[in-house]
Amino acid sequence: MTSLHDLVESRKSVRGYDQSRPVAPEILERVLDAGRLAPSAKNLQPWKFLLVSSPEMLAKVHPCYQRDWFQQAPHILIVTGDRAEAWVRPSDGWNSLETDLGIAMDHLILAAHDEGLATCWISAFDPQTLREALDLDPTEEVFAITPLGYASEDALTRPKTRKTLEEVARHL
Ligand SMILES: Cc1cc2nc3c(=O)[nH]c(=O)nc-3n(C[C@H](O)[C@H](O)[C@H](O)COP(=O)(O)O)c2cc1C
C-alpha cells in the first residue's frame, strides 16, 4: 500500500494524455467517492462532481480551455458548488465554499493518482463557456476542472519543484 507521503510526493500535474486508453468505470467511481468523503465546514458538502465522458459533451467543454493536451483526456472532471449551501461564519460572514471545494478537489486528484490516473488542476478555464456547455443553474459556481485519464509516455518527465521545508516551515 502506498503511503500518503509517497502519494503526495509522486503526484504531478500531467499535461499529456493517452487518448486510446479508457478508464474502467469502477476506478472512476472510486475517484468520485473520494471527493464525496472530503470534509467540509459543518459537513454541509456544498459540492457537485461532474464527470464528462461522452464525445458530445467533451466537444462542448473543450473550448473552455484551449490546450491540445486538455482535449486528449477521455474524461474531464468538474467541481462545482453552491455558495448558498456552504457554511457562513456568523462573526464576520466568511463563506467556506472555496475551502470546501478545494479540499474536495485535492481528495479527487490524490485518489486519481492513487489509481494510477493523471490529472491537472485547472483554474484558467473560461467560466462562461463552461457554464453554457454544462447548462448550469445560476446558483452553481464552477470551482476547478481537471482532465482525467492515463498519462501519455512523454508527459511524466517534468521534475517537481518546491521551496525547501526550511523556507516554508517553522518550529516554534
Ligand atoms: C489552484 C490551482 C490552479 C491551477 N491552474 C492551472 C491551470 O489553469 N493550468 C495549468 O496548466 N495548471 C494549473 N495548475 C497546476 C499548477 O501549475 C501545478 O500544480 C504547480 O505548477 C505545481 O506542479 P505539480 O502539480 O506538478 O506539482 C493549477 C494548480 C492549482 C492548485
Short mmCIF file of N, CA, C and O in Angstrom, two decimals, residues 32-155:
data_model
loop_
_atom_site.label_atom_id
_atom_site.label_comp_id
_atom_site.label_asym_id
_atom_site.label_seq_id
_atom_site.Cartn_x
_atom_site.Cartn_y
_atom_site.Cartn_z
N LEU A 32 -14.46 9.42 -7.68
CA LEU A 32 -15.58 10.31 -7.30
C LEU A 32 -15.93 10.15 -5.83
O LEU A 32 -16.25 11.12 -5.13
N ASP A 33 -15.85 8.92 -5.34
CA ASP A 33 -16.21 8.66 -3.95
C ASP A 33 -15.23 9.33 -2.98
O ASP A 33 -15.62 9.72 -1.87
N ALA A 34 -13.98 9.47 -3.40
CA ALA A 34 -13.01 10.18 -2.55
C ALA A 34 -13.41 11.64 -2.38
O ALA A 34 -13.22 12.24 -1.32
N GLY A 35 -13.97 12.24 -3.42
CA GLY A 35 -14.47 13.60 -3.29
C GLY A 35 -15.66 13.67 -2.35
O GLY A 35 -15.75 14.55 -1.49
N ARG A 36 -16.53 12.70 -2.48
CA ARG A 36 -17.72 12.64 -1.60
C ARG A 36 -17.32 12.56 -0.13
O ARG A 36 -18.02 13.08 0.75
N LEU A 37 -16.21 11.91 0.15
CA LEU A 37 -15.79 11.68 1.54
C LEU A 37 -14.99 12.83 2.13
O LEU A 37 -14.60 12.79 3.30
N ALA A 38 -14.74 13.87 1.35
CA ALA A 38 -13.94 15.00 1.85
C ALA A 38 -14.68 15.72 2.99
O ALA A 38 -15.91 15.74 3.02
N PRO A 39 -13.92 16.32 3.90
CA PRO A 39 -14.57 17.11 4.95
C PRO A 39 -15.03 18.46 4.40
O PRO A 39 -14.50 18.95 3.40
N SER A 40 -16.02 19.04 5.07
CA SER A 40 -16.47 20.39 4.70
C SER A 40 -16.99 21.07 5.96
O SER A 40 -17.38 20.39 6.92
N ALA A 41 -17.00 22.39 5.94
CA ALA A 41 -17.46 23.13 7.12
C ALA A 41 -18.89 22.73 7.47
O ALA A 41 -19.77 22.72 6.60
N LYS A 42 -19.08 22.39 8.73
CA LYS A 42 -20.38 21.94 9.25
C LYS A 42 -20.94 20.75 8.48
O LYS A 42 -22.14 20.51 8.48
N ASN A 43 -20.07 20.06 7.76
CA ASN A 43 -20.45 18.89 6.94
C ASN A 43 -21.57 19.22 5.95
O ASN A 43 -22.42 18.37 5.64
N LEU A 44 -21.53 20.43 5.40
CA LEU A 44 -22.63 20.85 4.51
C LEU A 44 -22.46 20.34 3.07
O LEU A 44 -23.43 20.36 2.29
N GLN A 45 -21.23 19.92 2.71
CA GLN A 45 -21.00 19.26 1.40
C GLN A 45 -21.63 20.05 0.24
O GLN A 45 -22.49 19.52 -0.48
N PRO A 46 -21.18 21.29 0.05
CA PRO A 46 -21.86 22.15 -0.93
C PRO A 46 -21.42 21.92 -2.37
O PRO A 46 -21.46 22.84 -3.19
N TRP A 47 -21.01 20.70 -2.70
CA TRP A 47 -20.36 20.41 -3.99
C TRP A 47 -21.18 19.50 -4.89
O TRP A 47 -22.06 18.78 -4.47
N LYS A 48 -20.79 19.55 -6.15
CA LYS A 48 -21.21 18.56 -7.14
C LYS A 48 -19.98 18.19 -7.96
O LYS A 48 -19.11 19.04 -8.22
N PHE A 49 -19.89 16.94 -8.35
CA PHE A 49 -18.77 16.47 -9.17
C PHE A 49 -19.33 16.02 -10.52
O PHE A 49 -20.12 15.07 -10.58
N LEU A 50 -18.96 16.71 -11.56
CA LEU A 50 -19.48 16.41 -12.90
C LEU A 50 -18.39 15.70 -13.69
O LEU A 50 -17.30 16.26 -13.89
N LEU A 51 -18.67 14.48 -14.11
CA LEU A 51 -17.70 13.72 -14.91
C LEU A 51 -18.16 13.71 -16.36
O LEU A 51 -19.20 13.10 -16.68
N VAL A 52 -17.43 14.38 -17.20
CA VAL A 52 -17.79 14.50 -18.62
C VAL A 52 -17.02 13.43 -19.40
O VAL A 52 -15.78 13.40 -19.36
N SER A 53 -17.76 12.55 -20.08
CA SER A 53 -17.13 11.42 -20.78
C SER A 53 -17.65 11.23 -22.21
O SER A 53 -16.95 10.63 -23.03
N SER A 54 -18.87 11.67 -22.49
CA SER A 54 -19.42 11.40 -23.83
C SER A 54 -18.73 12.31 -24.84
O SER A 54 -18.40 13.47 -24.53
N PRO A 55 -18.52 11.82 -26.07
CA PRO A 55 -17.87 12.65 -27.09
C PRO A 55 -18.61 13.98 -27.31
O PRO A 55 -17.98 15.02 -27.51
N GLU A 56 -19.94 13.94 -27.23
CA GLU A 56 -20.72 15.17 -27.47
C GLU A 56 -20.44 16.21 -26.38
O GLU A 56 -20.21 17.39 -26.67
N MET A 57 -20.46 15.76 -25.12
CA MET A 57 -20.23 16.71 -24.02
C MET A 57 -18.77 17.16 -23.97
O MET A 57 -18.48 18.32 -23.67
N LEU A 58 -17.85 16.25 -24.26
CA LEU A 58 -16.43 16.64 -24.27
C LEU A 58 -16.21 17.74 -25.31
O LEU A 58 -15.51 18.73 -25.04
N ALA A 59 -16.84 17.59 -26.47
CA ALA A 59 -16.68 18.59 -27.53
C ALA A 59 -17.24 19.95 -27.10
O ALA A 59 -16.71 21.00 -27.46
N LYS A 60 -18.28 19.94 -26.29
CA LYS A 60 -18.85 21.20 -25.80
C LYS A 60 -17.95 21.86 -24.76
O LYS A 60 -17.88 23.08 -24.65
N VAL A 61 -17.30 21.03 -23.95
CA VAL A 61 -16.49 21.53 -22.83
C VAL A 61 -15.10 21.99 -23.30
O VAL A 61 -14.54 22.95 -22.76
N HIS A 62 -14.55 21.35 -24.30
CA HIS A 62 -13.16 21.63 -24.73
C HIS A 62 -12.85 23.11 -24.97
O HIS A 62 -11.77 23.58 -24.60
N PRO A 63 -13.76 23.89 -25.58
CA PRO A 63 -13.40 25.30 -25.84
C PRO A 63 -13.15 26.13 -24.57
O PRO A 63 -12.60 27.23 -24.67
N CYS A 64 -13.51 25.63 -23.40
CA CYS A 64 -13.30 26.43 -22.17
C CYS A 64 -11.84 26.52 -21.79
O CYS A 64 -11.46 27.36 -20.95
N TYR A 65 -10.98 25.66 -22.37
CA TYR A 65 -9.55 25.70 -22.05
C TYR A 65 -8.79 25.16 -23.26
O TYR A 65 -8.74 23.95 -23.48
N GLN A 66 -8.26 26.07 -24.05
CA GLN A 66 -7.79 25.68 -25.37
C GLN A 66 -6.32 25.25 -25.37
O GLN A 66 -5.43 26.03 -25.73
N ARG A 67 -6.11 24.01 -24.95
CA ARG A 67 -4.78 23.38 -24.99
C ARG A 67 -4.95 21.99 -25.61
O ARG A 67 -5.93 21.28 -25.30
N ASP A 68 -3.99 21.61 -26.45
CA ASP A 68 -4.10 20.30 -27.12
C ASP A 68 -4.22 19.17 -26.10
O ASP A 68 -5.03 18.26 -26.27
N TRP A 69 -3.42 19.23 -25.04
CA TRP A 69 -3.42 18.13 -24.07
C TRP A 69 -4.74 18.02 -23.32
O TRP A 69 -5.12 16.93 -22.90
N PHE A 70 -5.43 19.13 -23.16
CA PHE A 70 -6.73 19.11 -22.47
C PHE A 70 -7.73 18.27 -23.26
O PHE A 70 -8.60 17.61 -22.70
N GLN A 71 -7.58 18.32 -24.59
CA GLN A 71 -8.51 17.59 -25.46
C GLN A 71 -8.17 16.11 -25.58
O GLN A 71 -8.96 15.34 -26.13
N GLN A 72 -7.01 15.70 -25.08
CA GLN A 72 -6.59 14.29 -25.22
C GLN A 72 -7.26 13.38 -24.18
O GLN A 72 -7.39 12.17 -24.40
N ALA A 73 -7.62 13.94 -23.04
CA ALA A 73 -8.09 13.10 -21.93
C ALA A 73 -9.47 12.50 -22.23
O ALA A 73 -10.34 13.18 -22.77
N PRO A 74 -9.70 11.25 -21.85
CA PRO A 74 -11.00 10.63 -22.11
C PRO A 74 -12.12 11.17 -21.20
O PRO A 74 -13.29 10.99 -21.49
N HIS A 75 -11.71 11.82 -20.09
CA HIS A 75 -12.70 12.37 -19.16
C HIS A 75 -12.26 13.76 -18.71
O HIS A 75 -11.07 14.03 -18.63
N ILE A 76 -13.25 14.57 -18.37
CA ILE A 76 -12.97 15.85 -17.70
C ILE A 76 -13.83 15.89 -16.45
O ILE A 76 -15.05 15.66 -16.51
N LEU A 77 -13.16 16.14 -15.34
CA LEU A 77 -13.85 16.18 -14.05
C LEU A 77 -13.99 17.64 -13.61
O LEU A 77 -13.02 18.40 -13.66
N ILE A 78 -15.19 17.99 -13.22
CA ILE A 78 -15.51 19.38 -12.91
C ILE A 78 -16.11 19.45 -11.51
O ILE A 78 -17.05 18.71 -11.20
N VAL A 79 -15.56 20.32 -10.68
CA VAL A 79 -16.08 20.50 -9.32
C VAL A 79 -16.84 21.83 -9.29
O VAL A 79 -16.28 22.89 -9.57
N THR A 80 -18.12 21.74 -8.97
CA THR A 80 -18.94 22.95 -8.85
C THR A 80 -19.50 23.02 -7.42
O THR A 80 -19.48 22.04 -6.68
N GLY A 81 -20.01 24.20 -7.07
CA GLY A 81 -20.58 24.34 -5.74
C GLY A 81 -21.59 25.47 -5.68
O GLY A 81 -21.60 26.35 -6.55
N ASP A 82 -22.39 25.41 -4.64
CA ASP A 82 -23.45 26.41 -4.43
C ASP A 82 -23.10 27.20 -3.17
O ASP A 82 -23.10 26.64 -2.07
N ARG A 83 -22.80 28.48 -3.36
CA ARG A 83 -22.36 29.31 -2.24
C ARG A 83 -23.43 29.36 -1.12
O ARG A 83 -23.11 29.40 0.06
N ALA A 84 -24.69 29.31 -1.52
CA ALA A 84 -25.77 29.39 -0.52
C ALA A 84 -25.85 28.11 0.32
O ALA A 84 -26.50 28.09 1.36
N GLU A 85 -25.20 27.03 -0.15
CA GLU A 85 -25.22 25.77 0.61
C GLU A 85 -24.00 25.64 1.52
O GLU A 85 -23.92 24.70 2.31
N ALA A 86 -23.05 26.55 1.40
CA ALA A 86 -21.82 26.46 2.21
C ALA A 86 -22.02 27.17 3.55
O ALA A 86 -22.93 27.99 3.71
N TRP A 87 -21.12 26.85 4.47
CA TRP A 87 -21.21 27.43 5.82
C TRP A 87 -20.78 28.90 5.80
O TRP A 87 -19.85 29.28 5.07
N VAL A 88 -21.45 29.71 6.60
CA VAL A 88 -21.09 31.12 6.75
C VAL A 88 -20.74 31.36 8.21
O VAL A 88 -21.52 31.01 9.11
N ARG A 89 -19.56 31.94 8.44
CA ARG A 89 -19.13 32.22 9.82
C ARG A 89 -19.94 33.38 10.37
O ARG A 89 -19.94 34.48 9.79
N PRO A 90 -20.66 33.14 11.48
CA PRO A 90 -21.55 34.19 11.98
C PRO A 90 -20.82 35.48 12.35
O PRO A 90 -21.37 36.57 12.14
N SER A 91 -19.58 35.36 12.83
CA SER A 91 -18.93 36.57 13.34
C SER A 91 -18.60 37.60 12.26
O SER A 91 -18.61 38.80 12.52
N ASP A 92 -18.30 37.12 11.04
CA ASP A 92 -17.93 38.10 10.00
C ASP A 92 -18.46 37.79 8.61
O ASP A 92 -18.13 38.47 7.64
N GLY A 93 -19.28 36.75 8.47
CA GLY A 93 -19.89 36.46 7.17
C GLY A 93 -19.01 35.71 6.19
O GLY A 93 -19.39 35.53 5.03
N TRP A 94 -17.82 35.25 6.63
CA TRP A 94 -16.92 34.49 5.72
C TRP A 94 -17.61 33.21 5.27
O TRP A 94 -18.23 32.51 6.07
N ASN A 95 -17.50 32.93 3.97
CA ASN A 95 -18.16 31.77 3.37
C ASN A 95 -17.11 30.69 3.05
O ASN A 95 -16.06 30.99 2.49
N SER A 96 -17.43 29.43 3.40
CA SER A 96 -16.43 28.35 3.29
C SER A 96 -16.40 27.68 1.91
O SER A 96 -15.70 26.68 1.73
N LEU A 97 -17.14 28.19 0.92
CA LEU A 97 -17.29 27.45 -0.34
C LEU A 97 -15.94 27.07 -0.97
O LEU A 97 -15.70 25.90 -1.29
N GLU A 98 -15.06 28.06 -1.16
CA GLU A 98 -13.79 27.77 -1.86
C GLU A 98 -12.94 26.78 -1.06
O GLU A 98 -12.26 25.92 -1.64
N THR A 99 -12.96 26.91 0.26
CA THR A 99 -12.18 25.98 1.08
C THR A 99 -12.72 24.57 0.94
O THR A 99 -11.97 23.61 0.72
N ASP A 100 -14.03 24.41 1.06
CA ASP A 100 -14.65 23.08 0.95
C ASP A 100 -14.36 22.46 -0.43
O ASP A 100 -14.00 21.29 -0.53
N LEU A 101 -14.51 23.26 -1.47
CA LEU A 101 -14.32 22.72 -2.82
C LEU A 101 -12.85 22.43 -3.09
O LEU A 101 -12.52 21.47 -3.80
N GLY A 102 -11.96 23.23 -2.50
CA GLY A 102 -10.52 22.97 -2.66
C GLY A 102 -10.13 21.64 -2.01
O GLY A 102 -9.33 20.88 -2.58
N ILE A 103 -10.69 21.36 -0.85
CA ILE A 103 -10.37 20.09 -0.18
C ILE A 103 -10.93 18.93 -1.02
O ILE A 103 -10.25 17.92 -1.22
N ALA A 104 -12.14 19.08 -1.51
CA ALA A 104 -12.74 18.00 -2.33
C ALA A 104 -11.89 17.76 -3.58
O ALA A 104 -11.62 16.62 -3.96
N MET A 105 -11.46 18.86 -4.22
CA MET A 105 -10.65 18.72 -5.44
C MET A 105 -9.34 18.01 -5.11
O MET A 105 -8.88 17.15 -5.87
N ASP A 106 -8.74 18.34 -3.99
CA ASP A 106 -7.49 17.70 -3.60
C ASP A 106 -7.70 16.20 -3.35
O ASP A 106 -6.89 15.37 -3.78
N HIS A 107 -8.80 15.87 -2.67
CA HIS A 107 -9.13 14.44 -2.48
C HIS A 107 -9.26 13.74 -3.84
O HIS A 107 -8.77 12.63 -4.03
N LEU A 108 -9.94 14.40 -4.77
CA LEU A 108 -10.18 13.78 -6.09
C LEU A 108 -8.88 13.54 -6.85
O LEU A 108 -8.65 12.46 -7.39
N ILE A 109 -7.99 14.55 -6.86
CA ILE A 109 -6.78 14.36 -7.67
C ILE A 109 -5.81 13.39 -7.00
O ILE A 109 -5.11 12.65 -7.68
N LEU A 110 -5.80 13.36 -5.66
CA LEU A 110 -4.93 12.37 -4.99
C LEU A 110 -5.49 10.96 -5.17
O LEU A 110 -4.73 10.00 -5.38
N ALA A 111 -6.80 10.81 -5.09
CA ALA A 111 -7.41 9.49 -5.31
C ALA A 111 -7.14 9.03 -6.75
O ALA A 111 -6.85 7.85 -6.98
N ALA A 112 -7.23 9.96 -7.70
CA ALA A 112 -6.95 9.61 -9.09
C ALA A 112 -5.50 9.12 -9.22
O ALA A 112 -5.23 8.09 -9.85
N HIS A 113 -4.59 9.84 -8.60
CA HIS A 113 -3.18 9.45 -8.67
C HIS A 113 -2.97 8.07 -8.03
O HIS A 113 -2.22 7.24 -8.55
N ASP A 114 -3.65 7.84 -6.93
CA ASP A 114 -3.55 6.53 -6.25
C ASP A 114 -4.04 5.39 -7.15
O ASP A 114 -3.60 4.25 -7.02
N GLU A 115 -4.93 5.71 -8.07
CA GLU A 115 -5.46 4.71 -9.02
C GLU A 115 -4.60 4.62 -10.28
O GLU A 115 -4.99 3.94 -11.24
N GLY A 116 -3.50 5.38 -10.31
CA GLY A 116 -2.64 5.35 -11.49
C GLY A 116 -3.08 6.31 -12.59
O GLY A 116 -2.57 6.26 -13.71
N LEU A 117 -4.04 7.18 -12.26
CA LEU A 117 -4.54 8.14 -13.25
C LEU A 117 -3.81 9.47 -13.15
O LEU A 117 -3.24 9.81 -12.11
N ALA A 118 -3.88 10.23 -14.23
CA ALA A 118 -3.25 11.54 -14.29
C ALA A 118 -4.30 12.64 -14.23
O ALA A 118 -5.43 12.45 -14.71
N THR A 119 -3.90 13.78 -13.66
CA THR A 119 -4.79 14.94 -13.58
C THR A 119 -3.96 16.21 -13.76
O THR A 119 -2.73 16.19 -13.65
N CYS A 120 -4.63 17.31 -13.98
CA CYS A 120 -4.00 18.63 -13.89
C CYS A 120 -5.07 19.61 -13.42
O CYS A 120 -6.04 19.89 -14.15
N TRP A 121 -4.92 20.08 -12.21
CA TRP A 121 -5.86 21.06 -11.64
C TRP A 121 -5.84 22.29 -12.54
O TRP A 121 -4.78 22.87 -12.78
N ILE A 122 -6.98 22.70 -13.06
CA ILE A 122 -7.05 23.87 -13.95
C ILE A 122 -8.03 24.90 -13.39
O ILE A 122 -9.19 24.58 -13.12
N SER A 123 -7.50 26.12 -13.24
CA SER A 123 -8.37 27.25 -12.88
C SER A 123 -8.53 28.24 -14.02
O SER A 123 -9.42 29.08 -13.98
N ALA A 124 -7.63 28.16 -15.01
CA ALA A 124 -7.61 29.17 -16.07
C ALA A 124 -8.60 28.88 -17.20
O ALA A 124 -8.38 29.29 -18.34
N PHE A 125 -9.67 28.19 -16.88
CA PHE A 125 -10.72 27.93 -17.88
C PHE A 125 -11.61 29.16 -18.02
O PHE A 125 -11.61 30.04 -17.13
N ASP A 126 -12.37 29.21 -19.10
CA ASP A 126 -13.32 30.30 -19.27
C ASP A 126 -14.66 29.91 -18.62
O ASP A 126 -15.35 29.01 -19.13
N PRO A 127 -15.01 30.54 -17.51
CA PRO A 127 -16.20 30.09 -16.76
C PRO A 127 -17.48 30.17 -17.57
O PRO A 127 -18.33 29.27 -17.50
N GLN A 128 -17.64 31.22 -18.36
CA GLN A 128 -18.91 31.39 -19.08
C GLN A 128 -19.09 30.29 -20.14
O GLN A 128 -20.18 29.73 -20.28
N THR A 129 -18.01 29.97 -20.83
CA THR A 129 -18.07 28.89 -21.84
C THR A 129 -18.48 27.59 -21.18
O THR A 129 -19.32 26.83 -21.69
N LEU A 130 -17.90 27.34 -20.00
CA LEU A 130 -18.19 26.09 -19.31
C LEU A 130 -19.63 26.07 -18.77
O LEU A 130 -20.33 25.06 -18.87
N ARG A 131 -20.06 27.20 -18.23
CA ARG A 131 -21.44 27.28 -17.71
C ARG A 131 -22.45 26.94 -18.80
O ARG A 131 -23.39 26.19 -18.58
N GLU A 132 -22.20 27.51 -19.98
CA GLU A 132 -23.14 27.27 -21.09
C GLU A 132 -23.06 25.81 -21.56
O GLU A 132 -24.08 25.18 -21.83
N ALA A 133 -21.85 25.27 -21.62
CA ALA A 133 -21.68 23.88 -22.08
C ALA A 133 -22.40 22.91 -21.15
O ALA A 133 -22.99 21.92 -21.59
N LEU A 134 -22.36 23.22 -19.85
CA LEU A 134 -22.93 22.30 -18.85
C LEU A 134 -24.37 22.65 -18.50
O LEU A 134 -25.01 21.93 -17.73
N ASP A 135 -24.84 23.79 -19.01
CA ASP A 135 -26.20 24.25 -18.72
C ASP A 135 -26.42 24.34 -17.20
O ASP A 135 -27.40 23.82 -16.66
N LEU A 136 -25.50 25.02 -16.53
CA LEU A 136 -25.55 25.09 -15.06
C LEU A 136 -26.62 26.04 -14.58
O LEU A 136 -26.89 27.08 -15.21
N ASP A 137 -27.20 25.73 -13.41
CA ASP A 137 -28.11 26.66 -12.74
C ASP A 137 -27.30 27.91 -12.35
O ASP A 137 -26.12 27.80 -12.05
N PRO A 138 -27.98 29.07 -12.28
CA PRO A 138 -27.26 30.29 -11.89
C PRO A 138 -26.58 30.17 -10.52
O PRO A 138 -25.60 30.86 -10.25
N THR A 139 -27.10 29.31 -9.65
CA THR A 139 -26.53 29.18 -8.30
C THR A 139 -25.26 28.33 -8.26
O THR A 139 -24.54 28.33 -7.27
N GLU A 140 -24.98 27.58 -9.33
CA GLU A 140 -23.81 26.69 -9.33
C GLU A 140 -22.57 27.43 -9.83
O GLU A 140 -22.58 27.97 -10.94
N GLU A 141 -21.51 27.45 -9.02
CA GLU A 141 -20.24 28.05 -9.45
C GLU A 141 -19.27 26.95 -9.83
O GLU A 141 -19.16 25.95 -9.13
N VAL A 142 -18.56 27.15 -10.95
CA VAL A 142 -17.52 26.19 -11.31
C VAL A 142 -16.26 26.57 -10.55
O VAL A 142 -15.78 27.70 -10.65
N PHE A 143 -15.74 25.63 -9.77
CA PHE A 143 -14.56 25.92 -8.95
C PHE A 143 -13.27 25.51 -9.65
O PHE A 143 -12.33 26.30 -9.74
N ALA A 144 -13.19 24.28 -10.11
CA ALA A 144 -11.95 23.79 -10.74
C ALA A 144 -12.30 22.63 -11.66
O ALA A 144 -13.33 21.97 -11.48
N ILE A 145 -11.42 22.40 -12.63
CA ILE A 145 -11.62 21.28 -13.54
C ILE A 145 -10.30 20.55 -13.70
O ILE A 145 -9.23 21.11 -13.44
N THR A 146 -10.37 19.29 -14.11
CA THR A 146 -9.16 18.56 -14.45
C THR A 146 -9.44 17.54 -15.54
O THR A 146 -10.50 16.90 -15.52
N PRO A 147 -8.50 17.38 -16.47
CA PRO A 147 -8.57 16.21 -17.34
C PRO A 147 -8.33 14.97 -16.48
O PRO A 147 -7.64 15.07 -15.45
N LEU A 148 -8.88 13.86 -16.90
CA LEU A 148 -8.72 12.62 -16.13
C LEU A 148 -8.50 11.48 -17.11
O LEU A 148 -9.33 11.25 -18.01
N GLY A 149 -7.39 10.77 -16.93
CA GLY A 149 -7.08 9.66 -17.83
C GLY A 149 -5.69 9.15 -17.52
O GLY A 149 -5.10 9.52 -16.50
N TYR A 150 -5.18 8.29 -18.39
CA TYR A 150 -3.81 7.80 -18.21
C TYR A 150 -2.84 8.75 -18.91
O TYR A 150 -3.15 9.27 -20.00
N ALA A 151 -1.71 8.98 -18.28
CA ALA A 151 -0.72 9.91 -18.84
C ALA A 151 -0.13 9.32 -20.12
O ALA A 151 0.06 8.11 -20.24
N SER A 152 0.19 10.20 -21.06
CA SER A 152 0.97 9.74 -22.22
C SER A 152 2.42 9.57 -21.77
O SER A 152 2.84 10.17 -20.78
N GLU A 153 3.17 8.75 -22.51
CA GLU A 153 4.52 8.38 -22.03
C GLU A 153 5.44 9.57 -21.84
O GLU A 153 6.24 9.60 -20.91
N ASP A 154 5.30 10.58 -22.70
CA ASP A 154 6.23 11.72 -22.62
C ASP A 154 5.81 12.77 -21.59
O ASP A 154 6.49 13.76 -21.39
N ALA A 155 4.69 12.55 -20.91
CA ALA A 155 4.13 13.62 -20.07
C ALA A 155 4.65 13.62 -18.65
O ALA A 155 4.41 14.56 -17.90
#
